[in-house]
XYZ file of C-alpha atoms in Angstrom:
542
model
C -26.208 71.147 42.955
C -27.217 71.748 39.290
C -25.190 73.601 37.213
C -26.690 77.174 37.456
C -27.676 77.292 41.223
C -23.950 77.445 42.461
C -23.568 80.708 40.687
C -27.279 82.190 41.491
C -26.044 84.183 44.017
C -24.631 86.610 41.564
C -26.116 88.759 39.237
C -26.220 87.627 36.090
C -23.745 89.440 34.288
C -21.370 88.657 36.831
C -22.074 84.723 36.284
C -21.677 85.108 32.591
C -18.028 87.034 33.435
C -17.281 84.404 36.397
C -17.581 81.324 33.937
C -14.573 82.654 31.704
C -12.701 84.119 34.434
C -9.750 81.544 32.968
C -9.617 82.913 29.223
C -6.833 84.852 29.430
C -4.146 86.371 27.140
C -1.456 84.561 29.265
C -3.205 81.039 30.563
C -4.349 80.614 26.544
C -1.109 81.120 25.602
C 0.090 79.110 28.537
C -2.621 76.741 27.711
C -1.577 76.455 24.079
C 2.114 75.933 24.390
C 1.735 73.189 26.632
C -0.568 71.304 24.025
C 1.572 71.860 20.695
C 4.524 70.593 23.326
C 1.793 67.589 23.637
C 0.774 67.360 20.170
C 4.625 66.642 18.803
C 5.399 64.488 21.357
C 2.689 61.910 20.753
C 2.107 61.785 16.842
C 6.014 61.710 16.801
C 5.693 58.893 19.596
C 2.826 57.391 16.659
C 4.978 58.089 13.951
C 2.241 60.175 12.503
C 5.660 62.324 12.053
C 9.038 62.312 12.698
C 10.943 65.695 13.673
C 14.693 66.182 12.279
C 17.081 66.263 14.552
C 19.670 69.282 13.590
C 21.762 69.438 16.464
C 23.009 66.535 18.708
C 23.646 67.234 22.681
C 26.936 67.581 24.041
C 26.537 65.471 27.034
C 23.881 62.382 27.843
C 21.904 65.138 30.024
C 21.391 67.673 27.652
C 18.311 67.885 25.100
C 19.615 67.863 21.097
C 17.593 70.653 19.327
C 15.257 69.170 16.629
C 12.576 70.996 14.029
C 9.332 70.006 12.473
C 8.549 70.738 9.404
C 4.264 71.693 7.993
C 3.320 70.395 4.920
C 3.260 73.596 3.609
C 3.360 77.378 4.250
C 7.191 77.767 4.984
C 6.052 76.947 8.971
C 8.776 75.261 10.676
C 8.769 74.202 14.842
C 11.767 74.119 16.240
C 12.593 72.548 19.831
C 14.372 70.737 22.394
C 13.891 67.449 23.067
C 15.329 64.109 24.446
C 14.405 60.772 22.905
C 13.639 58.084 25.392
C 12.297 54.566 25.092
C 10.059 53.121 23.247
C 9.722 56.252 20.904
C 8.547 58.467 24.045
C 9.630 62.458 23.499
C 10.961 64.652 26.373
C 10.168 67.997 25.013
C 10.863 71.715 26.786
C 7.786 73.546 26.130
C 9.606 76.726 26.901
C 12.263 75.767 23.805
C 9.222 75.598 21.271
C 9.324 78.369 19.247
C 7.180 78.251 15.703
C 8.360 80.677 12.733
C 6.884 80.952 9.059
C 8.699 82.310 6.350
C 11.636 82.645 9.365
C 9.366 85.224 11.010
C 8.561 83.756 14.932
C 4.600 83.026 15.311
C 2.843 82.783 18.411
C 2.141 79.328 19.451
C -1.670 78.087 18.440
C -2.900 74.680 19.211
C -5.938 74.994 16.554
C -3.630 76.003 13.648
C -0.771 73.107 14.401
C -3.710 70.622 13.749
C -4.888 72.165 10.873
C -1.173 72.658 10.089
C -0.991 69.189 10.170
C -4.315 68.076 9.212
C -3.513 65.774 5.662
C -0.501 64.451 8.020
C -2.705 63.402 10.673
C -5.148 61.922 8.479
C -7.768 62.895 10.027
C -11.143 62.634 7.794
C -12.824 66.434 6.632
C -16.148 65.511 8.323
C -14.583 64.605 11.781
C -12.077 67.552 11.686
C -14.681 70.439 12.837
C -15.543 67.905 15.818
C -11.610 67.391 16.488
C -11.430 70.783 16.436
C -13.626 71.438 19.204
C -12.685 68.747 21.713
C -8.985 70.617 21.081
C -10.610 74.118 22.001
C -12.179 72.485 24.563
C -8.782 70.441 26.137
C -7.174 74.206 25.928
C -10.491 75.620 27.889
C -9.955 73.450 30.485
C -6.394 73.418 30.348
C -6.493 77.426 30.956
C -9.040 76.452 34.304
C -7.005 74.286 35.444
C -3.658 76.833 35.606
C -5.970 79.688 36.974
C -6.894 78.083 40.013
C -3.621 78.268 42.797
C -3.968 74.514 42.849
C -2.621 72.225 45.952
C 1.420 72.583 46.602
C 3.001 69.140 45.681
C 4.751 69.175 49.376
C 0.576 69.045 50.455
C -0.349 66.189 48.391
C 2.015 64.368 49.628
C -0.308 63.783 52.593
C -4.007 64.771 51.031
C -6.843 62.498 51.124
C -8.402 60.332 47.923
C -10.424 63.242 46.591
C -8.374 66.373 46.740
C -5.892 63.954 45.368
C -8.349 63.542 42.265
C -9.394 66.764 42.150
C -6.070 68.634 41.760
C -5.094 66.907 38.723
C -3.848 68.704 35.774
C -3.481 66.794 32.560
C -6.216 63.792 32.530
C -5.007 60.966 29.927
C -1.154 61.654 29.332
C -1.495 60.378 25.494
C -4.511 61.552 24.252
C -4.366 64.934 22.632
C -8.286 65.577 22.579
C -8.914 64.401 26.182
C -11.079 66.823 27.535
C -13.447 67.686 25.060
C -16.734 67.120 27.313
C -18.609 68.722 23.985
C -22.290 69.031 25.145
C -21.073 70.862 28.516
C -21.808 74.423 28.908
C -19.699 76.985 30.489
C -21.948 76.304 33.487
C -21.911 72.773 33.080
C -18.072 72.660 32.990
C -17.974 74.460 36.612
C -20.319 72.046 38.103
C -19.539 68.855 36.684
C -15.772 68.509 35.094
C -13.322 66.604 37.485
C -10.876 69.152 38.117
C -14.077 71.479 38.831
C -14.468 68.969 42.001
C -18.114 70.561 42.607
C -20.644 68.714 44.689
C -22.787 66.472 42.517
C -25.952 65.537 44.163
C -28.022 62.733 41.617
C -31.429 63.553 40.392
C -33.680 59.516 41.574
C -36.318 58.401 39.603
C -38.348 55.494 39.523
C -38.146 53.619 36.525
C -41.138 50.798 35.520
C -39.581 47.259 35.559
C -41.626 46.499 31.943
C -38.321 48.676 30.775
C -35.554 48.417 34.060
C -33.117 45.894 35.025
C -31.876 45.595 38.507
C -28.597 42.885 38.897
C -26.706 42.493 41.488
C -24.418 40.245 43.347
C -26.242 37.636 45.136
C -24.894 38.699 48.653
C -26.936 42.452 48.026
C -30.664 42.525 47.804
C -32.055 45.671 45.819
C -33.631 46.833 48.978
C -30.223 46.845 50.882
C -28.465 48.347 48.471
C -31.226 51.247 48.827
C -30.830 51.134 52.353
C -27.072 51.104 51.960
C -26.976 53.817 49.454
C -30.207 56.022 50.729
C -31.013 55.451 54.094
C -34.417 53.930 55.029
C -35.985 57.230 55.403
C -35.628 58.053 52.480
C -36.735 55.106 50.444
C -39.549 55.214 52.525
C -39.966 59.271 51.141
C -39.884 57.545 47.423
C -41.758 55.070 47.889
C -44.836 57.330 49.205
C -44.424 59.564 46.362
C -45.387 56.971 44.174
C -48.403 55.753 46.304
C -49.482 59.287 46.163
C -49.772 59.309 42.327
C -51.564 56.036 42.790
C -48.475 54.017 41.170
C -47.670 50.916 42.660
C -43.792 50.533 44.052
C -43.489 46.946 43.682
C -43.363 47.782 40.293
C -41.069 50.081 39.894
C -37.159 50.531 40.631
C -35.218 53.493 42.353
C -32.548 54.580 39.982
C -29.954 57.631 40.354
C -29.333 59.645 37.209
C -26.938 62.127 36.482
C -28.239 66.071 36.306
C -26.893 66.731 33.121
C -28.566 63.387 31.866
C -32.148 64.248 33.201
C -31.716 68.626 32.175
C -30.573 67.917 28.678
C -31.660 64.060 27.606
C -33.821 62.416 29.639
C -36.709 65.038 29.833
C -36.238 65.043 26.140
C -35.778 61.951 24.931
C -37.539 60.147 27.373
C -40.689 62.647 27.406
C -42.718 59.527 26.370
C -41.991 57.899 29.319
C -42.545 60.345 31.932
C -46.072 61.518 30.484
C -46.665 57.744 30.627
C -45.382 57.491 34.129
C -42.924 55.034 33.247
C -40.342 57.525 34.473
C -40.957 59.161 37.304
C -39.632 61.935 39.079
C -38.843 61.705 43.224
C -36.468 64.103 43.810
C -32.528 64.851 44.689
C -30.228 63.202 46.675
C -28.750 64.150 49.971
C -25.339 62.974 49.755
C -22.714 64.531 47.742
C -20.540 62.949 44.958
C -17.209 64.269 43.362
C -16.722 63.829 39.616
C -13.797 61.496 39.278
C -11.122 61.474 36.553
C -13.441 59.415 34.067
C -15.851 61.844 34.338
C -19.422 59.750 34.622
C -17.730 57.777 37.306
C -18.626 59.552 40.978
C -17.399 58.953 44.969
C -19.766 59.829 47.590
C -17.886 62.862 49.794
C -20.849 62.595 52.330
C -19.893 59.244 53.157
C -16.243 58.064 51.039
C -16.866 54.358 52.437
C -19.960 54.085 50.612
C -19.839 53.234 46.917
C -18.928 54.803 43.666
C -21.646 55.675 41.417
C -21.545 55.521 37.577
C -24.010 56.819 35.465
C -24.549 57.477 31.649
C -23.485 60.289 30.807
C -24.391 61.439 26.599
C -21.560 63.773 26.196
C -18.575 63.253 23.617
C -15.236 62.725 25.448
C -12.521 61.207 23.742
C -13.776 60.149 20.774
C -16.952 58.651 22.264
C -20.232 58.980 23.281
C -20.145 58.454 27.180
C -23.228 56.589 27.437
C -23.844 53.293 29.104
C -25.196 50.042 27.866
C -28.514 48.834 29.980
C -28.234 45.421 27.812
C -24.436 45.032 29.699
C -25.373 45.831 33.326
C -27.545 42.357 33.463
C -24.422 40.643 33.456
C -21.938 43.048 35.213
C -22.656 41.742 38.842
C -22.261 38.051 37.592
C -18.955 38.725 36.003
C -17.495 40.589 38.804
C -18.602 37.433 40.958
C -16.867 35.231 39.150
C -13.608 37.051 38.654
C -13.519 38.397 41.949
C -13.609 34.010 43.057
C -10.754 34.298 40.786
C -8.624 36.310 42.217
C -9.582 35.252 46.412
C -8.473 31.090 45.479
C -5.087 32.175 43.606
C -2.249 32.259 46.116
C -0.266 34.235 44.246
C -2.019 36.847 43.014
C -3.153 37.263 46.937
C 0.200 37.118 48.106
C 0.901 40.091 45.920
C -2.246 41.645 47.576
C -4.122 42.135 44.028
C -7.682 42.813 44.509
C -10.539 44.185 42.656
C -13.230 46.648 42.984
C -16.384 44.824 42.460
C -19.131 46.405 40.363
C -22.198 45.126 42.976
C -25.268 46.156 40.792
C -26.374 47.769 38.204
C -29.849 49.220 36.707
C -30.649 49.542 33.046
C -33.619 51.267 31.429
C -34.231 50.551 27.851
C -35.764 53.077 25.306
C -38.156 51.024 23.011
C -38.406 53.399 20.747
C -34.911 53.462 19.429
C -34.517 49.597 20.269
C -37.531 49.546 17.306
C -36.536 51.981 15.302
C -32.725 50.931 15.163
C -31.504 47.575 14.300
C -27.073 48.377 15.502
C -25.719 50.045 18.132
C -26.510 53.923 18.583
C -25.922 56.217 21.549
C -29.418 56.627 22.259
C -29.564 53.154 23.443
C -27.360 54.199 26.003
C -28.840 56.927 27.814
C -30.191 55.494 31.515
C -28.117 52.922 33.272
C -25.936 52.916 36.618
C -24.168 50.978 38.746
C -22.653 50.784 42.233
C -18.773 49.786 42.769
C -17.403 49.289 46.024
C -15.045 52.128 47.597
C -11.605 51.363 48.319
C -11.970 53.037 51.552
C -13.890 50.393 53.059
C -11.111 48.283 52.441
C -7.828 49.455 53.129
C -5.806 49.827 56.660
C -5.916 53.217 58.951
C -2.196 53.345 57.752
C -3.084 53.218 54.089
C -3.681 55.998 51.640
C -4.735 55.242 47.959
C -4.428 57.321 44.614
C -5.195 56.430 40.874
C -1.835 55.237 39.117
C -2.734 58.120 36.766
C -1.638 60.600 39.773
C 1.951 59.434 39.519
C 2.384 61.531 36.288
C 1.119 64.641 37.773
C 2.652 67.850 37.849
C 1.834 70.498 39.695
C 0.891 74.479 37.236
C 4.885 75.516 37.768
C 5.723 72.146 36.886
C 6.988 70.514 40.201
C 6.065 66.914 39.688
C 4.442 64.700 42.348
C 6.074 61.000 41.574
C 10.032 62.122 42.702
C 8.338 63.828 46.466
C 6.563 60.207 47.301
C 10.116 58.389 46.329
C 11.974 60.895 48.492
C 9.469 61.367 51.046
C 9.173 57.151 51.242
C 12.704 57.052 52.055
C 13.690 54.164 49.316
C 16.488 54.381 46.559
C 14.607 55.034 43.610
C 15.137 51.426 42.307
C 13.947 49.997 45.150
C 10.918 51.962 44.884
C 10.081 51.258 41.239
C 10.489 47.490 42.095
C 7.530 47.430 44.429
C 5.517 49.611 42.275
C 6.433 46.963 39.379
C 5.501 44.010 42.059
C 2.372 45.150 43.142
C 1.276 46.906 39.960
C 2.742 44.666 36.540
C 3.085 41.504 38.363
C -0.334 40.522 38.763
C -1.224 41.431 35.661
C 0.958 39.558 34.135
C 0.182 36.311 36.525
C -3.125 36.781 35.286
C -2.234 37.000 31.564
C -0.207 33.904 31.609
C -2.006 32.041 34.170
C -5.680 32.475 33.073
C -5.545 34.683 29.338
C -6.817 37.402 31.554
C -6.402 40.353 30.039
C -7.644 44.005 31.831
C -7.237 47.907 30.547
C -4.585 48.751 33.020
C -4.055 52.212 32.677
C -3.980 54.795 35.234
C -7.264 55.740 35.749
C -8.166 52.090 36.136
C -5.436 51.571 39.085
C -5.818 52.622 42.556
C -2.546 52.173 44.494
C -2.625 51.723 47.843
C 0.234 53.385 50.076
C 2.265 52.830 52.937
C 4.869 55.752 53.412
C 4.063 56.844 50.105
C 5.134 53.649 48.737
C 2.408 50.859 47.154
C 2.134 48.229 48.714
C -0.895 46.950 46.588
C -3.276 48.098 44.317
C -7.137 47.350 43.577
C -8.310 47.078 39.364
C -11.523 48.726 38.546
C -14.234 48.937 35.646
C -13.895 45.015 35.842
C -16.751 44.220 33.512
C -16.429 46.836 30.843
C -12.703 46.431 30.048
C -10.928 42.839 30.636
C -11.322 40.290 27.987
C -10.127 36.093 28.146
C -8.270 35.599 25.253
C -9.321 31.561 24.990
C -12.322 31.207 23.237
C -12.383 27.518 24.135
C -12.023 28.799 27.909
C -14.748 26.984 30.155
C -16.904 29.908 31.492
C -19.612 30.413 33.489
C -22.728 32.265 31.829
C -22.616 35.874 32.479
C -18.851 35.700 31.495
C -19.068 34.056 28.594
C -19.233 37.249 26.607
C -15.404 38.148 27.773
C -13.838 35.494 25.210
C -12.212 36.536 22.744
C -10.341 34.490 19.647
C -7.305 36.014 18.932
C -5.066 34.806 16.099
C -2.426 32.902 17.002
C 0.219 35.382 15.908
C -1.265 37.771 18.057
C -0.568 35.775 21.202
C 3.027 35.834 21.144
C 3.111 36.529 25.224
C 2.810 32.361 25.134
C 6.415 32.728 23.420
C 7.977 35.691 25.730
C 9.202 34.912 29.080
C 7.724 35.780 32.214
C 10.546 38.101 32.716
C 10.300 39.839 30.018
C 7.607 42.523 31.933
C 8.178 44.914 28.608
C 7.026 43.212 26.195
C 4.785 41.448 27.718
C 2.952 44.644 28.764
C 2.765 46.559 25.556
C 1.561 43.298 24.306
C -0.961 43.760 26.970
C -1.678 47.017 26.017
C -2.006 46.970 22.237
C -4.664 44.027 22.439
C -6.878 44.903 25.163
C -6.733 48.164 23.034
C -8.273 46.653 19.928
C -10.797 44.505 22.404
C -12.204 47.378 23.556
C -12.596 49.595 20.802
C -14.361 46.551 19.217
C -16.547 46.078 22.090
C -17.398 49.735 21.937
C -18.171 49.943 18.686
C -20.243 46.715 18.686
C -22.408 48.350 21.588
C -21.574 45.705 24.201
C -19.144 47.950 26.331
């Protein structure tokens, strides 16, 4: 499904009106208050700021009343709020009330950043852009409280993808994390996560002078096709090309997103189609649900087949959501060897830590920008997939998995989904937090100390696996992209030799922290791999 053709059954002023159905007086302002309640908490949580408490609680489970302060224009926030750990802010969004001049305001995302702007530090060239991933985090924010949504009592039972689907925030720290800019209103309906539209991949055939297959050695490109297509249809491909005189041995079949091909690809790459470099075969049959990553996709037609992930050339979080054909030739090898890793330690398989291997992976390279451009640029970044394995070819008939992110979820009246899976599992909540901590932190710490294995564990990257709504285990993903080995003298094999990473000294103080102490440990964990990754970002390699 393409992004128009779901709504061209109506008439067309009707899919103009159906595509801001959401923008309402009460879900913007809905929409808005829960963002500024965002907004404080994490810069206060960054110490971009720090609100004044004026009024301390009476009792441990009340909130003390604080206020915030703009730089200028007599605006003052005031609000109720608890202080937890590690500089983490409990705020009641319905306790947020804005005045100026001691006249009450309406709450409005857009001006508390600008508000804030010279706080916030954020650079006059890159505000307009910040402005417009926050319009378009409150867009999707309004969506997502206009549809009725699944009833936490129901997910409590729901399968992977409505699961996925019915989430409401995305990343819990980011304040800009859905700004998807180079989606259209019709685009946002068809391809945003919490849209959960059928995806179906536009397959082309890409000339090997300029395309990369890798894979695992135990999958042959033509089984993966097999796997992934079915022989009929590879067959279908492969007589399209014989048809146009092209040979197939020379070429490889390669899924693309529909965005990519409709709005870069047939651009971009117009050299290479007239040339028939690139060629056009058709869209696939089975369908794929945007997951919470957004150029990351699971196959609905068949959920034990593998994930798909694709480049994707829109801004998202701060970056270009491309993907680097020069890094899939050594994805497959790296998941390899970690994934040999993991299978001979004891330990980490007694705490049932696994991975989900990235199998293969194509890359197409654009010469033109390879010539023309000496650094990293998105445009070198613009065709390249690869296959991961789905965790429901490996789990138990008893077993249900989630992302870790889905433990943070609240439903649009704010009934939250983590206390109904401790009560439903029966467990103290204690007890329950201590095998979420085993099967989740533990490994990842065995790994840090162990090996100077580091990954990106954050929600997103987690599946849990469930028994009685309790984890018993949990698989890692994006394996290649986002774990680093902090030994550069660490004896490697070739394809992941590009993972170490010299850290100074002082930055290692894990070696000097007990295994116990999980904390610190993990925010140590955090804040590197952090740094590693933006570098690797920036440098083009991720």
């Amino acid at each position: 499904m393409t992004a128009h053709t779901q709504f061209s059954h109506l008439p067309v002023a009707e899919q103009n009106r159906h595509v801001i159905a959401h923008l309402t007086p009460e879900l913007w302002s809905k929409a808005n208050r829960l963002h500024v309640r965002k907004a404080i908490a994490e810069f206060a949580h960054e110490r971009l700021f720090t609100p004044e408490c004026v009024s301390q609680p009476t009792s441990a489970d009340e909130m003390a009343d604080y206020q915030l302060a703009a730089p200028q224009d007599e605006v003052i926030y005031h609000f109720r709020a608890r202080r937890l750990a590690l500089e983490h802010w409990a705020i009641d969004a319905d306790s947020i009330q804005k005045t100026q001049n001691g006249v009450e305001q309406e709450l409005d995302s857009l001006r508390f950043i600008i508000e804030f702007k010279d706080v916030l530090g954020i650079p006059q060239e890159m505000l307009p852009t910040y402005m417009e991933e926050i319009t378009s985090t409150l867009y999707s924010s309004a969506f997502k409280h206009l549809r009725e949504g699944v009833l936490i009592e129901h997910l409590l039972e729901a399968d992977f993808q409505t699961l996925e689907g019915a989430m409401m925030e995305g990343h819990p720290a980011f304040v800009a994390n859905n700004g998807r800019i180079g989606f259209d209103a019709f685009d946002y309906q068809a391809y945003a996560p919490e849209a959960a539209a059928p995806i179906n991949f536009v397959w082309l055939a890409a000339h090997k002078s300029k395309a990369h297959f890798a894979s695992i050695d135990e999958l042959s490109y033509q089984q993966l096709l097999e796997e992934e297509l079915t022989p009929s249809i590879v067959d279908g491909f492969t007589q399209q090309l014989i048809a146009q005189d092209l040979d197939p041995n020379n070429y490889i079949f390669m899924p693309v997103h529909p965005w990519q091909w409709q709005n870069k690809l047939t651009g971009i790459f117009a050299p290479d189609i007239a040339k028939r470099e690139l060629v056009y075969l058709g869209i696939g049959d089975d369908n794929y649900q945007a997951q919470q990553s957004i150029r990351t996709f699971f196959n609905t037609s068949h959920p034990r087949k593998r994930y798909v992930k694709t480049a994707l050339s829109i801004l998202n979080m701060g970056f270009m959501r491309g993907l680097s054909p020069y890094y899939m030739a050594t994805t497959p090898g790296i998941n390899e060897w970690l994934a040999e890793l993991i299978e001979n330690d004891s330990c980490l398989r007694d705490y049932g830590f696994r991975m989900l291997r990235e199998v293969a992976t194509i890359g197409y390279r654009n010469h033109y920008y390879e010539s023309a451009v000496s650094g990293d640029t998105p445009y070198k970044k613009m065709m390249a997939a690869l296959w991961r394995e789905s965790p429901l070819a490996l789990i138990q008939s008893n077993q249900r998995v989630m992302t870790m992110a889905a433990l943070l979820h609240q439903d649009r009246d704010g009934n939250a989904l983590l206390p109904a899976m401790i009560q439903a599992s029966g467990l103290e909540t204690g007890e329950w937090l201590k095998r979420y901590l085993q099967s989740y932190l533990s490994p990842l710490l065995h790994c840090l100390y162990t090996y100077d294995l580091a990954f990106m564990p954050h929600g997103e990257n987690l599946i849990l696996v469930l028994e009685n709504h309790t984890p018993v285990h949990v698989f890692m993903k994006d394996i290649a992209e986002e774990i680093v080995v902090m030994d550069p003298d660490a004896d490697l094999p070739e394809k992941p030799n590009a993972l170490r990473y010299s850290y100074p000294t002082s930055l290692k103080s894990y070696r000097s922290l007990p295994m116990c102490s999980t904390a610190s440990s993990a925010l140590w964990l955090r804040f590197c791999m952090s740094r590693e990754i933006t570098h690797r970002r920036n440098s083009g390699s991720a």
